[in-house]
Coordinates of C-alpha atoms and ligand atoms in Angstrom, one line a residue:
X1 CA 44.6 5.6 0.8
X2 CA 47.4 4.5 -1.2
X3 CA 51.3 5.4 -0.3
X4 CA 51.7 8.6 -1.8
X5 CA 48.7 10.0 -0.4
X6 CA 49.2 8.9 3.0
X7 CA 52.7 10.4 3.1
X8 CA 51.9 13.7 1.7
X9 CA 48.7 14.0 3.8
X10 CA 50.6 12.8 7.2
X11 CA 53.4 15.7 6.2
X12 CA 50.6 17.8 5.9
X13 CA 49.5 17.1 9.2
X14 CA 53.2 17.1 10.5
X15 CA 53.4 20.4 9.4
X16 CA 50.2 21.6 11.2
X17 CA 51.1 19.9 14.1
X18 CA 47.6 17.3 13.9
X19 CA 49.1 14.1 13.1
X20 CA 47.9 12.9 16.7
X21 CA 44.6 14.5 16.5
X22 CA 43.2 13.8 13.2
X23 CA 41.8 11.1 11.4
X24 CA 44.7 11.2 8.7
X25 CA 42.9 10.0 6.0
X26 CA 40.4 7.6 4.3
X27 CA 40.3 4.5 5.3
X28 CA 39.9 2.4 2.2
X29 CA 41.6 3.0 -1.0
X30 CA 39.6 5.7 -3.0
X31 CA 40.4 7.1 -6.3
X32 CA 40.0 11.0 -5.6
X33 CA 37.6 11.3 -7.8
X34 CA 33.9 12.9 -7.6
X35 CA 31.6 10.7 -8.0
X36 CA 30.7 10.1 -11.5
X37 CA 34.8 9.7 -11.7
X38 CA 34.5 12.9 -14.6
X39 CA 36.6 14.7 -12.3
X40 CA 39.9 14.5 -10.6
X41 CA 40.2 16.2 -7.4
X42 CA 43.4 19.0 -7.7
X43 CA 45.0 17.7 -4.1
X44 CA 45.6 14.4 -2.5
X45 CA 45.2 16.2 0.8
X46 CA 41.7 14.8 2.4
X47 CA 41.0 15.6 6.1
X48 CA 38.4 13.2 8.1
X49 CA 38.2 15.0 11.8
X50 CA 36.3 13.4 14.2
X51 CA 35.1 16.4 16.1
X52 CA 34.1 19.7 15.6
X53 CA 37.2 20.9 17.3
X54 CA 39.5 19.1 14.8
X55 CA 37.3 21.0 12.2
X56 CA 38.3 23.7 13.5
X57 CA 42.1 23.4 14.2
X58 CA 41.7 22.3 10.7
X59 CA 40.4 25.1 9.5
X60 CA 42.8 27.5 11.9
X61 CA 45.9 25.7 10.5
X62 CA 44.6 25.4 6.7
X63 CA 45.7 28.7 4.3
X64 CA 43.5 27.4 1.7
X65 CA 40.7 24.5 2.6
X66 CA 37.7 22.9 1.1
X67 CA 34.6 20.9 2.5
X68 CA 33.7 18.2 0.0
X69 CA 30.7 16.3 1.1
X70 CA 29.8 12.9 -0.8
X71 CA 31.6 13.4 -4.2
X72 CA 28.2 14.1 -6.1
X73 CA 28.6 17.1 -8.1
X74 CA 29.9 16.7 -11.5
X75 CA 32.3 20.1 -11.8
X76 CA 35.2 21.4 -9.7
X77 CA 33.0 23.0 -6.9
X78 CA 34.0 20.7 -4.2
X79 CA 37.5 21.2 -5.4
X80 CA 40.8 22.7 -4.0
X81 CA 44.7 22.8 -4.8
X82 CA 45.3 22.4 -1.4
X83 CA 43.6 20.8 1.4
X84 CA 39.8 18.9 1.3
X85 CA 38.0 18.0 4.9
X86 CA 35.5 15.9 4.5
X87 CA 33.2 15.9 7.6
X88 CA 32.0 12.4 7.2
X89 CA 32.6 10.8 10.8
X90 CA 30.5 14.0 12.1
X91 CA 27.2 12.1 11.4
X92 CA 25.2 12.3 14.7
X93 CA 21.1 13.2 14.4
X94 CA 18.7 14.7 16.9
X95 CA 15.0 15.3 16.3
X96 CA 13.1 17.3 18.2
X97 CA 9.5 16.5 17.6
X98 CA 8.3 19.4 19.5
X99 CA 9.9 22.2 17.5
X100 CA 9.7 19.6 14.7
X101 CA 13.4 20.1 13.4
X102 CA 16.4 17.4 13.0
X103 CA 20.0 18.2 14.0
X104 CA 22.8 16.8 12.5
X105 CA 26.2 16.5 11.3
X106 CA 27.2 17.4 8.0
X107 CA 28.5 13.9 7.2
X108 CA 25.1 12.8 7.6
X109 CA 23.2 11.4 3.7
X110 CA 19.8 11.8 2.8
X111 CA 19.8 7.7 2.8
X112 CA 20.9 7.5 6.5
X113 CA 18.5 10.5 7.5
X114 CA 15.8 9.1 5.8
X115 CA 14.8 5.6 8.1
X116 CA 16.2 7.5 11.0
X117 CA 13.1 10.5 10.9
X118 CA 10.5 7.7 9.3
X119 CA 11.2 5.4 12.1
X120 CA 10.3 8.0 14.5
X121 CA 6.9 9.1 13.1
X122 CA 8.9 12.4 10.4
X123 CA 9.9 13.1 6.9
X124 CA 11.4 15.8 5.0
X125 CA 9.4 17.8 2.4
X126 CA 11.3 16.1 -0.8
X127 CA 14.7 14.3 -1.7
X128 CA 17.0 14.4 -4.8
X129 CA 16.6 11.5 -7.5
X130 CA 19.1 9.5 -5.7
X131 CA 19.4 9.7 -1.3
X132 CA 23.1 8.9 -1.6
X133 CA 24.2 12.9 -1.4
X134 CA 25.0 14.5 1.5
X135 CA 22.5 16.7 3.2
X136 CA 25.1 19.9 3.8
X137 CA 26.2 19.3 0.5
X138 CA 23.0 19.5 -1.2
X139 CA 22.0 22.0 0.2
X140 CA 24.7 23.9 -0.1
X141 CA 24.0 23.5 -4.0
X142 CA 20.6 24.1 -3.8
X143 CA 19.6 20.3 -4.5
X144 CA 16.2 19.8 -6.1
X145 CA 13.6 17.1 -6.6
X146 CA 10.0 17.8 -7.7
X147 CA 6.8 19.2 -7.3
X148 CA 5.3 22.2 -8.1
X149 CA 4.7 23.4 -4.1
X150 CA 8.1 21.9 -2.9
X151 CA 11.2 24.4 -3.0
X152 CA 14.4 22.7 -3.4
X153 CA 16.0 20.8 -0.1
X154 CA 17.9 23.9 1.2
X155 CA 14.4 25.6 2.0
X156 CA 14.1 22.9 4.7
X157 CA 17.8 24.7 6.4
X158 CA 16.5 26.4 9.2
X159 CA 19.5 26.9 11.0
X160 CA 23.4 25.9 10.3
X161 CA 26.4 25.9 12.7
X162 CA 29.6 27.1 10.5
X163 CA 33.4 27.1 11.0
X164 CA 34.5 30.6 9.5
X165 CA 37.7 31.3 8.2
X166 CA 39.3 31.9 11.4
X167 CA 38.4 28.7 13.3
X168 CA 35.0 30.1 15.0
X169 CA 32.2 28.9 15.1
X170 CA 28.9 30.8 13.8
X171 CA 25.5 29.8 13.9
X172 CA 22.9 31.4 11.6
X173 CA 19.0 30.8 11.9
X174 CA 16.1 31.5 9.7
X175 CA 14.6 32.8 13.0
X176 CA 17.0 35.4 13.6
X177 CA 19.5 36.1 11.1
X178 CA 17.2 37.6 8.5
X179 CA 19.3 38.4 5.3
X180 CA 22.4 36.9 6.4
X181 CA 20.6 33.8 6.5
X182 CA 19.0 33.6 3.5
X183 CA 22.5 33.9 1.3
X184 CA 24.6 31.5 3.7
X185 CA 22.1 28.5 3.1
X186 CA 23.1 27.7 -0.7
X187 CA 26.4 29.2 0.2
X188 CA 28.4 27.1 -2.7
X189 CA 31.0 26.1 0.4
X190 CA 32.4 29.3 0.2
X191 CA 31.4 30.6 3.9
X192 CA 33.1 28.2 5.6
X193 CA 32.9 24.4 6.9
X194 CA 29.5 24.2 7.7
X195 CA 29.5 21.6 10.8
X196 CA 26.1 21.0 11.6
X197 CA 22.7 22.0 10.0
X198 CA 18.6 21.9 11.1
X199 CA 15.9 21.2 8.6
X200 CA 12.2 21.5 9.2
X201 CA 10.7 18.0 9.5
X202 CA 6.7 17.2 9.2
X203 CA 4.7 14.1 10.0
X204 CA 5.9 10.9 7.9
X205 CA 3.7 10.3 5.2
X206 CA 3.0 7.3 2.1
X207 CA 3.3 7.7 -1.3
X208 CA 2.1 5.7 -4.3
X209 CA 3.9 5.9 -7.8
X210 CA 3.2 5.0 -11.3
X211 CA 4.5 5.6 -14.5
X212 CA 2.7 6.1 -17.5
X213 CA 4.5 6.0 -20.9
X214 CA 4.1 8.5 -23.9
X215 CA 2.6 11.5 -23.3
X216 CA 3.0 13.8 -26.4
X217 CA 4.7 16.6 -25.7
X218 CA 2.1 18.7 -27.3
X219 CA 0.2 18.4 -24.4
X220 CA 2.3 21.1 -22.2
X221 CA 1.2 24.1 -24.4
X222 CA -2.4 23.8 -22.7
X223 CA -1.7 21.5 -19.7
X224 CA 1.4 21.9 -18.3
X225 CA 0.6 22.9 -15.0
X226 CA -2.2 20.5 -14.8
X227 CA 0.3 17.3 -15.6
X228 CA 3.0 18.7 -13.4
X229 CA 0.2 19.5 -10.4
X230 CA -1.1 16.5 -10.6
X231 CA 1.2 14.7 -8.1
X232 CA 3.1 16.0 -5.3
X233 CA 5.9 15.2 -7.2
X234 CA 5.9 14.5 -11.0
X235 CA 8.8 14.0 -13.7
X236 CA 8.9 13.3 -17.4
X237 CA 11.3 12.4 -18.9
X238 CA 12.0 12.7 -22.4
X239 CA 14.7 11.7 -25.3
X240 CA 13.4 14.4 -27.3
X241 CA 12.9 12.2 -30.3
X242 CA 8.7 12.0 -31.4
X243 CA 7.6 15.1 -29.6
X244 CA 7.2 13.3 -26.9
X245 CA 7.8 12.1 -22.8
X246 CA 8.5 8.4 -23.0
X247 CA 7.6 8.3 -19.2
X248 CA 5.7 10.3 -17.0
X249 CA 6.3 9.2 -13.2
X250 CA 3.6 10.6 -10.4
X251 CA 4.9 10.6 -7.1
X252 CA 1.2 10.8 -4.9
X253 CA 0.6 11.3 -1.0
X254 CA -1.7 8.9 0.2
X255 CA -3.6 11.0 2.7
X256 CA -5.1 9.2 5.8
X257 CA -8.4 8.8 5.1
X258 CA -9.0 9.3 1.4
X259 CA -8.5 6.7 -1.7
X260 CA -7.8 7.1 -5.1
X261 CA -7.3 4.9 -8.1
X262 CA -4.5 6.0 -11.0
X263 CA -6.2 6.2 -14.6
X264 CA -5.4 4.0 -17.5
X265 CA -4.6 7.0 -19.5
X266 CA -3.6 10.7 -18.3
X267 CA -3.6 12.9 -21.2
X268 CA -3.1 10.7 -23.7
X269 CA -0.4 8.3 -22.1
X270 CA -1.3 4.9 -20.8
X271 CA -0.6 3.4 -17.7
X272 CA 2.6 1.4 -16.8
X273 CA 1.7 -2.6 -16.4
X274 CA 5.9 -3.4 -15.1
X275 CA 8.0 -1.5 -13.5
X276 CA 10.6 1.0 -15.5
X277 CA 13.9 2.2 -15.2
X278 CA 14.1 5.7 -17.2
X279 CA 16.4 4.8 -19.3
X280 CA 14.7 2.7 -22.0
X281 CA 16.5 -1.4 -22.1
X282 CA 18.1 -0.7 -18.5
X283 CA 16.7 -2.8 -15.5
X284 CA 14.3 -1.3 -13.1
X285 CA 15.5 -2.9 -10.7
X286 CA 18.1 -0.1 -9.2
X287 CA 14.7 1.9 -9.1
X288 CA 11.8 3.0 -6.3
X289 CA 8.7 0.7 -6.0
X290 CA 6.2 1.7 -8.8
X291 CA 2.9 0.1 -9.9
X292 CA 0.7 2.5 -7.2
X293 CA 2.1 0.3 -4.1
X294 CA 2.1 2.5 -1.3
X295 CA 4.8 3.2 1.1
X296 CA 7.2 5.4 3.2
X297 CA 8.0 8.5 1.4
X298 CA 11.7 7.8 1.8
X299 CA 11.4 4.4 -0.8
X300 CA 8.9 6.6 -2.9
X301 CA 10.2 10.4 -3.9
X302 CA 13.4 9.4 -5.0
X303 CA 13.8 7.7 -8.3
X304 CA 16.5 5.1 -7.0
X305 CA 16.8 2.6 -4.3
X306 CA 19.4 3.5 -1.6
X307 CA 21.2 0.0 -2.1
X308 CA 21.7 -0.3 -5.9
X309 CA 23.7 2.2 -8.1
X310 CA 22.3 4.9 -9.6
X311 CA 21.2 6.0 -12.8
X312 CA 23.5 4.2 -15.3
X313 CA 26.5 4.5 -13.1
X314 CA 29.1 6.4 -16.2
X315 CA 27.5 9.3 -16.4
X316 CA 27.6 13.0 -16.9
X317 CA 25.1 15.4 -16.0
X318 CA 23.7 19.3 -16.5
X319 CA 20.4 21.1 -15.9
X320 CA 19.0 24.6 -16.4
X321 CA 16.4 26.1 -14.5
X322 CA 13.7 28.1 -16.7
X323 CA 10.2 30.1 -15.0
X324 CA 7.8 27.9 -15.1
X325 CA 5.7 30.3 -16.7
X326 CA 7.4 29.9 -19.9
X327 CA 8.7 26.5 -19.5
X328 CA 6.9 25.2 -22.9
X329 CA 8.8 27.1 -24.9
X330 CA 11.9 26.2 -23.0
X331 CA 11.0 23.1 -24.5
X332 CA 10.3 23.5 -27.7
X333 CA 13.6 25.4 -28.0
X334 CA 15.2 22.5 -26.4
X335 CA 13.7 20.2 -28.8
X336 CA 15.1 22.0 -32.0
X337 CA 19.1 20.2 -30.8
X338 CA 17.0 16.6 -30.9
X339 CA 19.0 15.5 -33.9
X340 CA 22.2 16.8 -32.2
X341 CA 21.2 15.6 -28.7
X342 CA 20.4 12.3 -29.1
X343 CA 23.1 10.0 -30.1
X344 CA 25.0 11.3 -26.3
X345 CA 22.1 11.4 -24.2
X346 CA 21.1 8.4 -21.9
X347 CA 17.8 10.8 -20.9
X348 CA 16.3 14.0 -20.3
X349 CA 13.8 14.8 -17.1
X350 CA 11.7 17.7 -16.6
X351 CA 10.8 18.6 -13.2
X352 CA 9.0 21.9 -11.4
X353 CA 10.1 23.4 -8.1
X354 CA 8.7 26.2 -6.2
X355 CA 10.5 29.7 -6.0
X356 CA 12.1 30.3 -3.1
X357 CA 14.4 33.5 -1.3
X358 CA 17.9 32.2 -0.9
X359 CA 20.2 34.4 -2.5
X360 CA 22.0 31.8 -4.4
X361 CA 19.4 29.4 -5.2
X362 CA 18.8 28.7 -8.7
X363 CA 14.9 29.2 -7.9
X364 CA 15.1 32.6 -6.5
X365 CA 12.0 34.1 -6.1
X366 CA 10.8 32.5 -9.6
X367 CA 8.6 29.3 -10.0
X368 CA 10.8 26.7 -12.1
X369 CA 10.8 23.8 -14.3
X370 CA 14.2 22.4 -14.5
X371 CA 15.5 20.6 -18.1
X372 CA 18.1 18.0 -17.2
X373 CA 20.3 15.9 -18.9
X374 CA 22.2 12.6 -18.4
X375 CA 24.6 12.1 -20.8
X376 CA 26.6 9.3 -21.6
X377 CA 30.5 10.0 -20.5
X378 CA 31.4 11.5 -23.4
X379 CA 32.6 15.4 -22.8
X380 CA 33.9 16.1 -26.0
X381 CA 30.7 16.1 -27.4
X382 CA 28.8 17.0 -24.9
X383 CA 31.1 20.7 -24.0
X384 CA 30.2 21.0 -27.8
X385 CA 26.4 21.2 -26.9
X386 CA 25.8 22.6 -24.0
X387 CA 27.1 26.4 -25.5
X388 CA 24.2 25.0 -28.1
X389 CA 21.5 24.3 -25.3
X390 CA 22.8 27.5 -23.4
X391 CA 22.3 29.7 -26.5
X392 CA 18.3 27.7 -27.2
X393 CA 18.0 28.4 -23.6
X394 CA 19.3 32.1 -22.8
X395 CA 16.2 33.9 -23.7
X396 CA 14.4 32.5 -20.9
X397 CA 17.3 33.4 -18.5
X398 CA 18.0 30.2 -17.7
X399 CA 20.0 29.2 -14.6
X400 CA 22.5 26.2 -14.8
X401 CA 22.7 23.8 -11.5
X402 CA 25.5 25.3 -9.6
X403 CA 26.8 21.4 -9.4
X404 CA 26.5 20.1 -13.2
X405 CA 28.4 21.0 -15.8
X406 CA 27.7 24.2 -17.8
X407 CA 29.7 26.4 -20.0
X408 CA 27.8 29.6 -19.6
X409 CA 30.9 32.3 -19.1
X410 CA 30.6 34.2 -15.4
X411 CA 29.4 37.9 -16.9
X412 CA 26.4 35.7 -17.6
X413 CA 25.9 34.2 -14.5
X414 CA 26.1 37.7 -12.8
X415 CA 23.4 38.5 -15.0
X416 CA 20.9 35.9 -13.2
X417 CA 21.8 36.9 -9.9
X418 CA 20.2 39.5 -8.2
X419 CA 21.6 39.0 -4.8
X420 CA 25.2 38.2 -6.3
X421 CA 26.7 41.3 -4.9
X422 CA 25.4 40.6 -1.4
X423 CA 26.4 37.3 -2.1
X424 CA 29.8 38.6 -2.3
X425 CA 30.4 41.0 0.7
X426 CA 28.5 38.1 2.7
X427 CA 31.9 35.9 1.8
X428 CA 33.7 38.9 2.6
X429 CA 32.7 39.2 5.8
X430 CA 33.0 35.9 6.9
X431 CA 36.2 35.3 4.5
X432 CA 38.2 38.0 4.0
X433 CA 41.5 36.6 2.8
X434 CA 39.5 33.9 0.8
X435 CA 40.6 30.6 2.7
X436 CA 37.6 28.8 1.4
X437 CA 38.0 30.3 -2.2
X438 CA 38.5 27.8 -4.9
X439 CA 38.7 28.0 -8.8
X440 CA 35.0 27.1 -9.0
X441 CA 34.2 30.4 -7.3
X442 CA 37.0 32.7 -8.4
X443 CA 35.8 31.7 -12.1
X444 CA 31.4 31.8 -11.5
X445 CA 30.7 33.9 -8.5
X446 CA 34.4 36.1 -8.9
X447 CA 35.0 36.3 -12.6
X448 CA 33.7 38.0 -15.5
Ligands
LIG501 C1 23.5 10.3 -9.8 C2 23.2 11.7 -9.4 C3 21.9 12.1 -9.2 C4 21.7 13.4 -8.8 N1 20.4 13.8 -8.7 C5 20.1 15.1 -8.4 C6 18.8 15.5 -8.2 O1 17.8 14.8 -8.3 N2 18.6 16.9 -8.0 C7 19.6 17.7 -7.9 O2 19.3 18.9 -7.8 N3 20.9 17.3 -8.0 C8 21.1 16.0 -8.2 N4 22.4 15.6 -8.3 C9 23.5 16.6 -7.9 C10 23.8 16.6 -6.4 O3 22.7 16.6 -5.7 C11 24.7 17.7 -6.1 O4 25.9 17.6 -6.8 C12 25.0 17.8 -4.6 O5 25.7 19.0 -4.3 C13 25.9 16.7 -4.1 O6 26.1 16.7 -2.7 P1 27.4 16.0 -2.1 O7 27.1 15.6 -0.7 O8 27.9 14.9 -3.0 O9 28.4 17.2 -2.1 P2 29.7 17.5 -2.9 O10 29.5 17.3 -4.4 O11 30.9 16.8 -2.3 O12 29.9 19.1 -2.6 C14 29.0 20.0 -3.1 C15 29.2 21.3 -2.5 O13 28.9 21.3 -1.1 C16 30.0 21.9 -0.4 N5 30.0 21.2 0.9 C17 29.9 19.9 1.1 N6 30.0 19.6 2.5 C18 30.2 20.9 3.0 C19 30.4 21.3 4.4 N7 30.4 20.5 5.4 N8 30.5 22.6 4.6 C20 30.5 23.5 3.6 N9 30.3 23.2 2.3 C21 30.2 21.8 2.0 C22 31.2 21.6 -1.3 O14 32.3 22.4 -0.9 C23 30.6 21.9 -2.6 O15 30.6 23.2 -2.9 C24 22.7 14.3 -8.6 C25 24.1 13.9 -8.7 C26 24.3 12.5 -9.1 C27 25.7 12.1 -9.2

């Protein structure tokens, strides 16, 4: 934390009386930036408590306040004017193998929850392309990977412990909180400071992966289900030049028991012989073990290594979520912006993920593929297309990822909500006076 900062945070704290009983800061010298370093953070004002007391003194003491968990998303959602808390230090894990569910703190990441279930015999259904995100704040955004059967991470929440508006706590369960439930688990951080959260574990399994290269994209119209089900987890991506996927990745559970061999060809596309970053000329290095070598699912469903750098680092990133049942000619409408899309795009990846019931979720009660793009970090062209890829993309409803960048204007957004009212009077009720209100959610969930 550099001068300013610290002086304007410890006033902060002055003011609220904490100085003595909060963490007043980072502890290195961050730029307060999200991730991708696309976006600037409106406040210098970061909380770090250690307990979930100081979260909620925090919270009590804060007129406007907002939980930011590890910088991942690309667009103002994890912003504020004010104050940030940042529940880091609060990373603390129980598993109960009985009930199989995991505890823990929502400064716990995927990549530190990972080893910690594996190592005691458990796993998690699925993880993100990259284990370096925050559990809370995943789910919270209703995170994806792939695989036709797996909903996105928040269908794993089976219970979270939340710090409301007025500095109580509330806990919410699958179990017994019904509705209220259901649209506080991708909640967008607008219920509160969620403290602690349970996910639904399962016995820890192996997985094998290979790549296989060029698969014409042809090949969806009759098989698309077929390619996607044929893993427990498959993605293809694409640079939507030559009709086709340069690189089909199958992500297979190795079931106890049972063998199997990977083709040389799968629809056309032949078999990887090295491993392969998905971004053609980049090093593969940064990426999961390929080449059908078996091992923990937590080095296997994500596409890169918990100790390298993700992806290509400079980045930008937006996805749209389309029924699967229609996701070919998502594509094909995609593929009409090639000429347009190409000279700013690093890669595209397709993905599936199964419908699910939380309000917010961008896979509400409908069956998905997901078109995603990384782009390289240049948003004056890139704001240019995605109105293009929106307008390509509206007749299929599609939903944008709630923590990517998209341009689709609010009255549209209502539009794919169902539960968006509920939504609403749920936010209500726990938030009257909008404390955890930001600009993000006065524009998308408030606007239009
Ligand atoms: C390289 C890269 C790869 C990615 N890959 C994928 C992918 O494979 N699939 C996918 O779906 N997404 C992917 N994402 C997007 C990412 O998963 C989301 O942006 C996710 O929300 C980031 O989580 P985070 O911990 O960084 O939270 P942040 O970005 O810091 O915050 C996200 C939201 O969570 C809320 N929040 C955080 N902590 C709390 C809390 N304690 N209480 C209440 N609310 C809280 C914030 O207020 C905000 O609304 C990727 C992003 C990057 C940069």
């Amino acid at each position: 934390m550099n001068k300013r900062q610290f002086l304007k945070t410890s006033s902060v704290l002055l003011a609220n009386g904490m100085l003595s009983r909060l963490v007043t800061g980072e502890q290195q010298s961050t730029a307060r930036t999200n991730w991708a370093g696309n976006y600037q953070y409106s406040t210098d004002r970061l909380l770090l408590p250690k307990s979930v007391e100081e979260v909620q003194q925090a919270v009590k003491s804060s007129g406007k306040l907002r939980a930011l968990g590890a910088r991942h998303s690309f667009n103002g959602i994890a912003d504020s004017t004010d104050t940030q808390i940042s529940l880091k230090l609060l990373d603390q894990m129980v598993l109960d193998p009985k009930s199989r569910t995991v505890t823990m703190g929502a400064g716990v990441t995927y990549g530190r929850l990972a080893p910690y279930l594996d190592a005691q015999g458990f796993a998690v259904h699925n993880l993100a392309s990259l284990p370096h995100v925050s559990v809370v704040g995943a789910c919270a955004t209703a995170t994806h990977g792939s695989g036709s059967k797996n909903g996105n991470l928040s269908t794993a929440v089976s219970a979270l412990e939340i710090v409301t508006a007025d500095g109580e706590i509330v806990t919410l369960s699958r179990q017994k909180d019904g509705d209220r439930f259901l649209g506080a688990v991708v909640a967008l951080g607008g219920l509160g400071v969620v403290t602690k959260v349970t996910l639904d574990v399962q016995p820890t399994f192996q997985v094998r992966q290979v790549v296989y290269e060029n698969l014409s994209l042809g090949q969806l119209e009759s098989h698309l289900d077929d390619i996607f089900a044929s893993g427990y987890s498959v993605s293809l991506f694409t640079d939507w030049q030559n009709h086709q996927a340069t690189q089909v990745w199958i992500k297979r559970r190795v079931e106890p028991g049972t063998s199997f061999e990977f083709a040389p060809e799968f629809y056309g596309a032949k078999l990887a012989t090295r491993k392969l970053h998905p971004v053609a000329g980049h090093s593969a290095e940064s990426c999961t073990e390929q080449m059908g070598i078996p091992g923990p699912w937590h080095e296997r469903l994500p596409h890169f290594r918990m100790n390298f750098t993700p992806s290509s680092g400079a980045e930008l990133q937006a996805e749209y979520f389309v029924p699967r049942n229609r996701a070919y000619e998502a594509i094909l409408a995609v593929e009409k912006l090639r000429d347009k899309v190409g000279p700013h795009l690093f890669i595209s990846e397709l993905r599936t993920v199964e419908a699910d019931n939380l309000w917010m979720s961008t896979c509400y009660q409908r069956p998905s593929m997901t078109v995603h793009f990384t782009w390289k970090p240049e948003w004056p062209a890139v704001k240019q297309l995605l109105p293009m890829i929106e307008e390509q993309l509206a007749p299929f409803d599609a939903r944008p990822h709630w923590a990517k960048l998209f341009t689709m204007p609010p009255s549209r957004l209502k539009s794919l909500y169902a539960k968006l009212p509920e939504y609403q009077e749920l936010l209500k009720h726990y938030d009257s006076h909008g404390k955890f209100r930001n600009e993000f959610l006065n524009t998308n969930i408030y606007g239009g």
